[in-house]
Coordinates of C-alpha atoms in Angstrom, one line a residue:
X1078 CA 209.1 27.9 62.1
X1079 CA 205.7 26.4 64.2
X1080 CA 204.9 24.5 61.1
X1081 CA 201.6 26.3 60.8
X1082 CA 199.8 26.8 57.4
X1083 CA 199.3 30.3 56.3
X1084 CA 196.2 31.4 54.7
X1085 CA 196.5 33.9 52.1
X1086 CA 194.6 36.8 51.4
X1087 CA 194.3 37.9 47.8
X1088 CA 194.6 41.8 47.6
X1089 CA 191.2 43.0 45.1
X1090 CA 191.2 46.7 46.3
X1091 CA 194.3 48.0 45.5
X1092 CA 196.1 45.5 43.3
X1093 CA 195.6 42.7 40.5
X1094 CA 195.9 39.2 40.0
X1095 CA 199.3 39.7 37.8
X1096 CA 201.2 40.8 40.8
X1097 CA 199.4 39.4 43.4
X1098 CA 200.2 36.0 41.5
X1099 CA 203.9 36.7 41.7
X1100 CA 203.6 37.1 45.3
X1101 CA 202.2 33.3 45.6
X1102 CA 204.7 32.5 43.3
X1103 CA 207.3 34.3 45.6
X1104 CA 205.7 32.9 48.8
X1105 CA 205.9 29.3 47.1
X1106 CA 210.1 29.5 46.0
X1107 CA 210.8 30.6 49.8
X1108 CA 209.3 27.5 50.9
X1109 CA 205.7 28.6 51.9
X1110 CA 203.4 26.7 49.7
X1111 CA 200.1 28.4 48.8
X1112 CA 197.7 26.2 49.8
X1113 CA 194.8 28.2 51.0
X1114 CA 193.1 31.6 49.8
X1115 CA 190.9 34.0 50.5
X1116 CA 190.1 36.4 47.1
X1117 CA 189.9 39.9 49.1
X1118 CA 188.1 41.3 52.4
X1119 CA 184.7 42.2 53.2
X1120 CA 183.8 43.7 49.8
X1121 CA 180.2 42.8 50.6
X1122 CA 180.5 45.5 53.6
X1123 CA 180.5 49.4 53.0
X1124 CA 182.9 51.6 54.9
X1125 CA 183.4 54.1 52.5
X1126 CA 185.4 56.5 54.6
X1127 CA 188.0 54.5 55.8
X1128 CA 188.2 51.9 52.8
X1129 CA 186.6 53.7 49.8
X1130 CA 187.6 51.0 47.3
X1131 CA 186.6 48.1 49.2
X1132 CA 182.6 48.0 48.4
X1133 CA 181.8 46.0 45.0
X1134 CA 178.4 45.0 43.6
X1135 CA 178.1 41.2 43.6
X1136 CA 178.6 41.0 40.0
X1137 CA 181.9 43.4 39.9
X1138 CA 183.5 41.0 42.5
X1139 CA 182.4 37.9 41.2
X1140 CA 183.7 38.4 37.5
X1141 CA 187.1 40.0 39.2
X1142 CA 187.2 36.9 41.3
X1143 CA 186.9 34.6 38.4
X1144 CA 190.0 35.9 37.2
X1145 CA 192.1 35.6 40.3
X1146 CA 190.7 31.9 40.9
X1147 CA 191.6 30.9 37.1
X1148 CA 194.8 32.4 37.9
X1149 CA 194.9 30.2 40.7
X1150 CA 193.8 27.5 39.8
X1151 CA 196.7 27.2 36.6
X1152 CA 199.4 27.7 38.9
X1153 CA 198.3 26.2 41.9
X1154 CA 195.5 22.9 40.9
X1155 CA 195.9 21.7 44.8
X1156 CA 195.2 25.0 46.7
X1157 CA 191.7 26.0 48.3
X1158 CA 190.2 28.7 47.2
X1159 CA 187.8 31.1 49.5
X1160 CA 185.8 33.8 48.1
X1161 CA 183.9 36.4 50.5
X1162 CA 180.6 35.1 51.3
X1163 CA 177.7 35.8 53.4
X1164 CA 174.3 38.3 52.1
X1165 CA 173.8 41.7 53.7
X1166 CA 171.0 43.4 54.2
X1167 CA 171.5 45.6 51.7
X1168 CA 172.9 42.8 49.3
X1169 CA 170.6 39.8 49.7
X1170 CA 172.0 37.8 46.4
X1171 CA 175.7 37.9 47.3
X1172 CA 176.2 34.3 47.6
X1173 CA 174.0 33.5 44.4
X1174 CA 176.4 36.3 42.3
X1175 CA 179.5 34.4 43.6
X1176 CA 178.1 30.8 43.2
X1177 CA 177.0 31.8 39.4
X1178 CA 180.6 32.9 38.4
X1179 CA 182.7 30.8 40.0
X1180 CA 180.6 27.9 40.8
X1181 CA 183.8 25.6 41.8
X1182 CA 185.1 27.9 44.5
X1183 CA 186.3 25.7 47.4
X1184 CA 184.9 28.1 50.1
X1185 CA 182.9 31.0 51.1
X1186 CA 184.5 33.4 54.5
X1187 CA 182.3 34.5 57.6
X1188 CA 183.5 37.6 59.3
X1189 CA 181.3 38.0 62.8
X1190 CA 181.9 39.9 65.6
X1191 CA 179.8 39.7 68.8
X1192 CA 179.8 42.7 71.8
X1193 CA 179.4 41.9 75.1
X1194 CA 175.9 44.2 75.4
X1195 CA 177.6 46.5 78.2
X1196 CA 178.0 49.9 76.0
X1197 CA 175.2 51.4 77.8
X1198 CA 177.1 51.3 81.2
X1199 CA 180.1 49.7 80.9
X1200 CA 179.8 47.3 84.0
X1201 CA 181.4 43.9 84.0
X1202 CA 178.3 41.5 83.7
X1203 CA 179.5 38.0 83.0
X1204 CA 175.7 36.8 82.4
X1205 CA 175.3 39.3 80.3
X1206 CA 178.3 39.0 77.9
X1207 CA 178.3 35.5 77.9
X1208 CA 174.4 35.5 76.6
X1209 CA 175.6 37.6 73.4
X1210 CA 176.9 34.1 71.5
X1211 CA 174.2 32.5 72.7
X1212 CA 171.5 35.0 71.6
X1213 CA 169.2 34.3 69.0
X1214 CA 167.4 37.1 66.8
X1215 CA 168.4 40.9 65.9
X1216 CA 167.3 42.6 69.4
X1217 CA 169.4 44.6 70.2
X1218 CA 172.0 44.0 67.5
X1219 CA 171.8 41.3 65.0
X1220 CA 173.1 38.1 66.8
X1221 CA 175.6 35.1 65.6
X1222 CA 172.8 32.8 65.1
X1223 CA 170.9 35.8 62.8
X1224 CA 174.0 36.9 60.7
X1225 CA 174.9 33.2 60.3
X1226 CA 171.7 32.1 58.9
X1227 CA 171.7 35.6 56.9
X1228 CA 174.8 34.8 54.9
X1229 CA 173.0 32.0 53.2
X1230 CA 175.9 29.8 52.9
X1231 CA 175.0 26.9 50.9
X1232 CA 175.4 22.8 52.3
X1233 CA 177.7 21.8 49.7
X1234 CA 180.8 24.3 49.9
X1235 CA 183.0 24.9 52.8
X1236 CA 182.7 28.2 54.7
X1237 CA 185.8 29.5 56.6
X1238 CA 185.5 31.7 59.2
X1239 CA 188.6 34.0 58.8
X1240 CA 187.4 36.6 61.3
X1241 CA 185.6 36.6 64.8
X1242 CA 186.4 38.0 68.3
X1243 CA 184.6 39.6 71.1
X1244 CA 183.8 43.3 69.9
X1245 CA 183.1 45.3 73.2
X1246 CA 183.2 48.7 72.0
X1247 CA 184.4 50.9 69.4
X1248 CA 187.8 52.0 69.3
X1249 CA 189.7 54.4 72.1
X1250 CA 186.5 52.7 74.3
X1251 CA 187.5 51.6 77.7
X1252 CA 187.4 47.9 77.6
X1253 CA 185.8 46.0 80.8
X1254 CA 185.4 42.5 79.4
X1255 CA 188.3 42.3 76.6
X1256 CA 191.8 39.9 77.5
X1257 CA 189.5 39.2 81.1
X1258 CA 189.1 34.8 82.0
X1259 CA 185.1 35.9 80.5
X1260 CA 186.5 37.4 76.9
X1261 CA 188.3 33.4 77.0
X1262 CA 185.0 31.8 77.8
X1263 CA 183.5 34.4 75.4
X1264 CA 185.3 32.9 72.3
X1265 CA 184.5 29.3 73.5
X1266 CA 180.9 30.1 73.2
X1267 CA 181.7 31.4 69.4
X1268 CA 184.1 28.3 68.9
X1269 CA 180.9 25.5 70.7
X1270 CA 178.9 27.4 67.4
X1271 CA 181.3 26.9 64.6
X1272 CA 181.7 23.7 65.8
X1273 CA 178.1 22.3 65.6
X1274 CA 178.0 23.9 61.4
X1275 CA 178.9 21.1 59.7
X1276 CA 180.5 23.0 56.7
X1277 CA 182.7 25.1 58.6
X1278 CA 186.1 23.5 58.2
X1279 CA 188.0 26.7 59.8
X1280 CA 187.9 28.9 62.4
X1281 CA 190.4 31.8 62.8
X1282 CA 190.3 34.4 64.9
X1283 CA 191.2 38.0 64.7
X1284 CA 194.3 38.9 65.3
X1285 CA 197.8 37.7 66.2
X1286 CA 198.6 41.4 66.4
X1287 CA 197.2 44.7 67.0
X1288 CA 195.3 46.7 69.9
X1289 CA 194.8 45.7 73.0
X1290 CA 191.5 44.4 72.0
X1291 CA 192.5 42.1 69.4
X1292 CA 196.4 41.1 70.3
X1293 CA 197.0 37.4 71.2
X1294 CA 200.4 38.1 71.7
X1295 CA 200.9 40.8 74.3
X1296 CA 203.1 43.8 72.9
X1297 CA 204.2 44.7 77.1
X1298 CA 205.7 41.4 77.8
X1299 CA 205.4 38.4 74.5
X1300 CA 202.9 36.8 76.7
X1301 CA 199.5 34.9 75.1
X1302 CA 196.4 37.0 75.9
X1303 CA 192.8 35.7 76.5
X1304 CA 192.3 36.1 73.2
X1305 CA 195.2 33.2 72.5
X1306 CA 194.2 31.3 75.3
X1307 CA 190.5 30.6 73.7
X1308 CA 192.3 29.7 70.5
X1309 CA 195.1 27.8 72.3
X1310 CA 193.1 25.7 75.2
X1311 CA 190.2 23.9 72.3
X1312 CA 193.0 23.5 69.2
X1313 CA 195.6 21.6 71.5
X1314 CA 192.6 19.5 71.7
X1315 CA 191.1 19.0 68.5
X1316 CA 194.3 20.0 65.9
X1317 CA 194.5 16.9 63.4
X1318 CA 191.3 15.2 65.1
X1319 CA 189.1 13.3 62.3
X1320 CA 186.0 14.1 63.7
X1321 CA 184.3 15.2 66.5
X1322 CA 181.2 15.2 68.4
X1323 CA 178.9 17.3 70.5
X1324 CA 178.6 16.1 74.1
X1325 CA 175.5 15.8 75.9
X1326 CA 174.8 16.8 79.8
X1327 CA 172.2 15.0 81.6
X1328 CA 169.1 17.5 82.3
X1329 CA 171.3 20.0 79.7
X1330 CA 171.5 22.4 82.9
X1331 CA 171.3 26.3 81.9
X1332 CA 170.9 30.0 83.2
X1333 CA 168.5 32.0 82.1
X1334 CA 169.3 35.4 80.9
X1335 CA 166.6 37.6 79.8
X1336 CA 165.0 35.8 76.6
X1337 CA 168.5 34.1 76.4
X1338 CA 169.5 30.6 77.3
X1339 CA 173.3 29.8 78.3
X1340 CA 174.0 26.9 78.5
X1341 CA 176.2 25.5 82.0
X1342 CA 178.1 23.3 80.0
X1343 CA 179.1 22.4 76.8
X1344 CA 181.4 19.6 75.6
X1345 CA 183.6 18.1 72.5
X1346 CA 184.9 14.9 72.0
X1347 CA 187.6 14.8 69.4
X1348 CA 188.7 11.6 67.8
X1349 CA 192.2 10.5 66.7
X1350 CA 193.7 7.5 65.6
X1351 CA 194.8 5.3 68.7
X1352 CA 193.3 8.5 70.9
X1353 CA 190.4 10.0 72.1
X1354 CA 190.0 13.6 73.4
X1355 CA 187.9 16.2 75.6
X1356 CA 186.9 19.7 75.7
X1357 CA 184.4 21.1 79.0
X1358 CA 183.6 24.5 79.4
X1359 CA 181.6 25.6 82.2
X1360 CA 179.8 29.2 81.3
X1361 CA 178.8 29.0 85.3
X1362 CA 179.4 29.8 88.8
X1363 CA 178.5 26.2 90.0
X1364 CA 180.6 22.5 89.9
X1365 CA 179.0 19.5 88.7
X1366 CA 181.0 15.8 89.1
X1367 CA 180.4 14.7 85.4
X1368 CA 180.4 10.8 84.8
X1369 CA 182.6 10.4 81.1
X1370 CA 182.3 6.4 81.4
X1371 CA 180.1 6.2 78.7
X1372 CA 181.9 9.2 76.7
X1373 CA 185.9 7.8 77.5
X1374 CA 186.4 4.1 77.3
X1375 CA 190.3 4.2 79.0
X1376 CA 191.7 6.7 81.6
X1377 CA 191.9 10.0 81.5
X1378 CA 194.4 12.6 82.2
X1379 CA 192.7 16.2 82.2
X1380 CA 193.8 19.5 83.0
X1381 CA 191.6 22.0 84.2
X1382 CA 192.1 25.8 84.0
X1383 CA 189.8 28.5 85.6
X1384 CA 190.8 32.2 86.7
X1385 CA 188.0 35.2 88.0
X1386 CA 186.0 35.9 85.3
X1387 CA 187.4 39.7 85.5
X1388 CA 191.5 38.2 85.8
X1389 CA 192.9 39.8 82.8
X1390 CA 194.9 37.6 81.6
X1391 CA 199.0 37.3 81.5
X1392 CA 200.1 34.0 80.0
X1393 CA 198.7 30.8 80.5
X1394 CA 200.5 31.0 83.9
X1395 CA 197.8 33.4 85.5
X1396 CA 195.5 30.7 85.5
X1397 CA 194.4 28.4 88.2
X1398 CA 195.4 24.6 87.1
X1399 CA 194.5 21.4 88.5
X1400 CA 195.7 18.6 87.0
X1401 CA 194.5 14.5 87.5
X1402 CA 193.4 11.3 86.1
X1403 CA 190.4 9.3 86.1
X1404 CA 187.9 6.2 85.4
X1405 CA 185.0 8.0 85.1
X1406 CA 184.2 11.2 86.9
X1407 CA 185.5 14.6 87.2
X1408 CA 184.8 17.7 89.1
X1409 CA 184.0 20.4 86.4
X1410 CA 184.8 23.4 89.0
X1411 CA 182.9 27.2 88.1
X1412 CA 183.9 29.0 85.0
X1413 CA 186.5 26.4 84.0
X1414 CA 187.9 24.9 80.6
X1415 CA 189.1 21.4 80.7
X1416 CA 191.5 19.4 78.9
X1417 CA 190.8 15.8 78.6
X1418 CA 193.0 13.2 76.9
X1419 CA 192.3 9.1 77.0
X1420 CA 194.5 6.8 75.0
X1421 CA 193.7 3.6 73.8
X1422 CA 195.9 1.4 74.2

């Protein structure tokens, strides 16, 4: 119905690749071509009381992949094929298993989660949840940059990142940063480091449905969450670009916070044929008038958004918008996201 392409998860724990190939089969006759998917979920993680199937060894997955992928592969040559990727602590020579038995799998999955460092006490600390994407090492938990580099994804395949989300606390938690403007500006710190890995070609978050913590649609009232917004606000910009680039802010302001540096700004410039577009965020309580002359050869129409970091959000209507054109500069204003679109013509 929104013309959007489905990925496909591949059920290893429970099932087998007879019948979960006549449910690609199935999905293909009712006009939902199989195009991408993922062989199982997490198997590289233990959780052995809630999904006591669900841990393999590297070699029982990989040779249980290679059937489902030649299964795949007969029925469906075109489709992209994802195994689960990324080493563990525990399992250091995941990849290497996977990459020896199926050495022409498309793709390789990242699930990360990031928390917003406030168990302790709970408080709302913007500075201090927004340093968590930003974070580099294992103190106090593991960070992005750490389990990223961990996974040992190799340059030449893909890797799809068919998880991620703010994870504030466990379960039946109280929640102080989750569906607020900051758990929006949380995700675009995740999405600014997907972006800048070349070989991630996906990035989906977690989930359309579910708890309060996870839901992009709200279950009180069908409205987008934060958790759509941060998906919604950067693909309007960049769905069906060719390529993009990093954007670069004169004296790359920053707040420090702790051993952590966040940056004030980040930027994205997505191109398209005939079209050029722009994507600010400002981590920070100040407002800079940003010269895009050099970045934007034609005018520019931008929207802005921006909220109180601790507005939970209730539809893109909750938001402060400001809305304008311009030549050259525009005022970034605190904590905002903004929208830029220049067309040549």
């Amino acid at each position: 119905g929104c013309n959007g392409e489905g990925l496909y998860v591949a059920n290893m724990e429970t099932s087998n690749a007879h019948y979960e190939m006549d449910g690609l089969r199935h999905s293909e006759s009712i006009g939902l071509t199989p195009k991408l998917i993922e062989l199982g979920n997490e198997h590289n993680l233990e959780d052995s009381i809630r999904f006591p199937l669900q841990l393999m060894t590297p070699q029982a997955y990989s040779q249980l992949g290679k059937v489902y992928y030649d299964s795949i592969m007969a029925e469906f040559p075109t489709a992209k094929v994802c195994a689960v990727g990324g080493n563990t602590p525990n399992i250091p020579h995941w990849v290497d298993s996977v990459l020896h038995y199926i050495p022409t799998i498309d793709a390789l999955s990242f699930h990360v989660y990031i928390n917003a460092n406030n168990a302790s006490d709970l408080a709302f600390n913007v500075n201090r949840a927004l340093a968590e994407p930003f974070r580099i090492g294992t103190n106090p938990s593991p960070s992005l940059d750490y389990r990223y580099n961990l996974s040992g994804f190799p340059s030449n395949k893909e890797v799809w990142v068919t998880e991620f989300n703010l994870l504030e606390s466990a379960s039946g938690v109280p929640q102080i940063i989750s569906q607020t403007w900051t758990h929006v500006l949380f995700n675009m710190a995740m999405h600014h480091f997907f972006l800048g890995k070349s070989n991630v070609s996906m990035i989906l978050n977690h989930s359309l449905a579910g708890d309060n913590h996870f839901q992009s649609i709200s279950r009180q009232n069908k409205k987008i969450t934060a958790n759509a917004l941060s998906m919604k606000l950067l693909y309007d910009m960049s769905r069906g670009s060719q390529s993009c680039q990093n954007m670069n802010f004169s004296g790359n302001p920053s707040i420090i916070y702790g051993t952590t540096t966040i940056p004030k700004l980040v930027g994205w410039k997505f191109n398209y044929p005939g079209m050029e577009k722009g994507f600010i965020c400002n981590f920070s309580k100040d407002t800079f008038a940003l010269s895009f002359g050099n970045i934007f050869a034609y005018t520019m129409q931008f929207d802005q958004y921006n909220a109180d970091t601790n507005l939970v959000v209730n539809g893109i209507s909750s938001l402060n918008k400001y809305t304008g054109n311009s030549s050259d500069t525009i005022i970034i204003y605190p904590y905002s996201i903004t929208q830029i679109n220049s067309a040549i013509t």
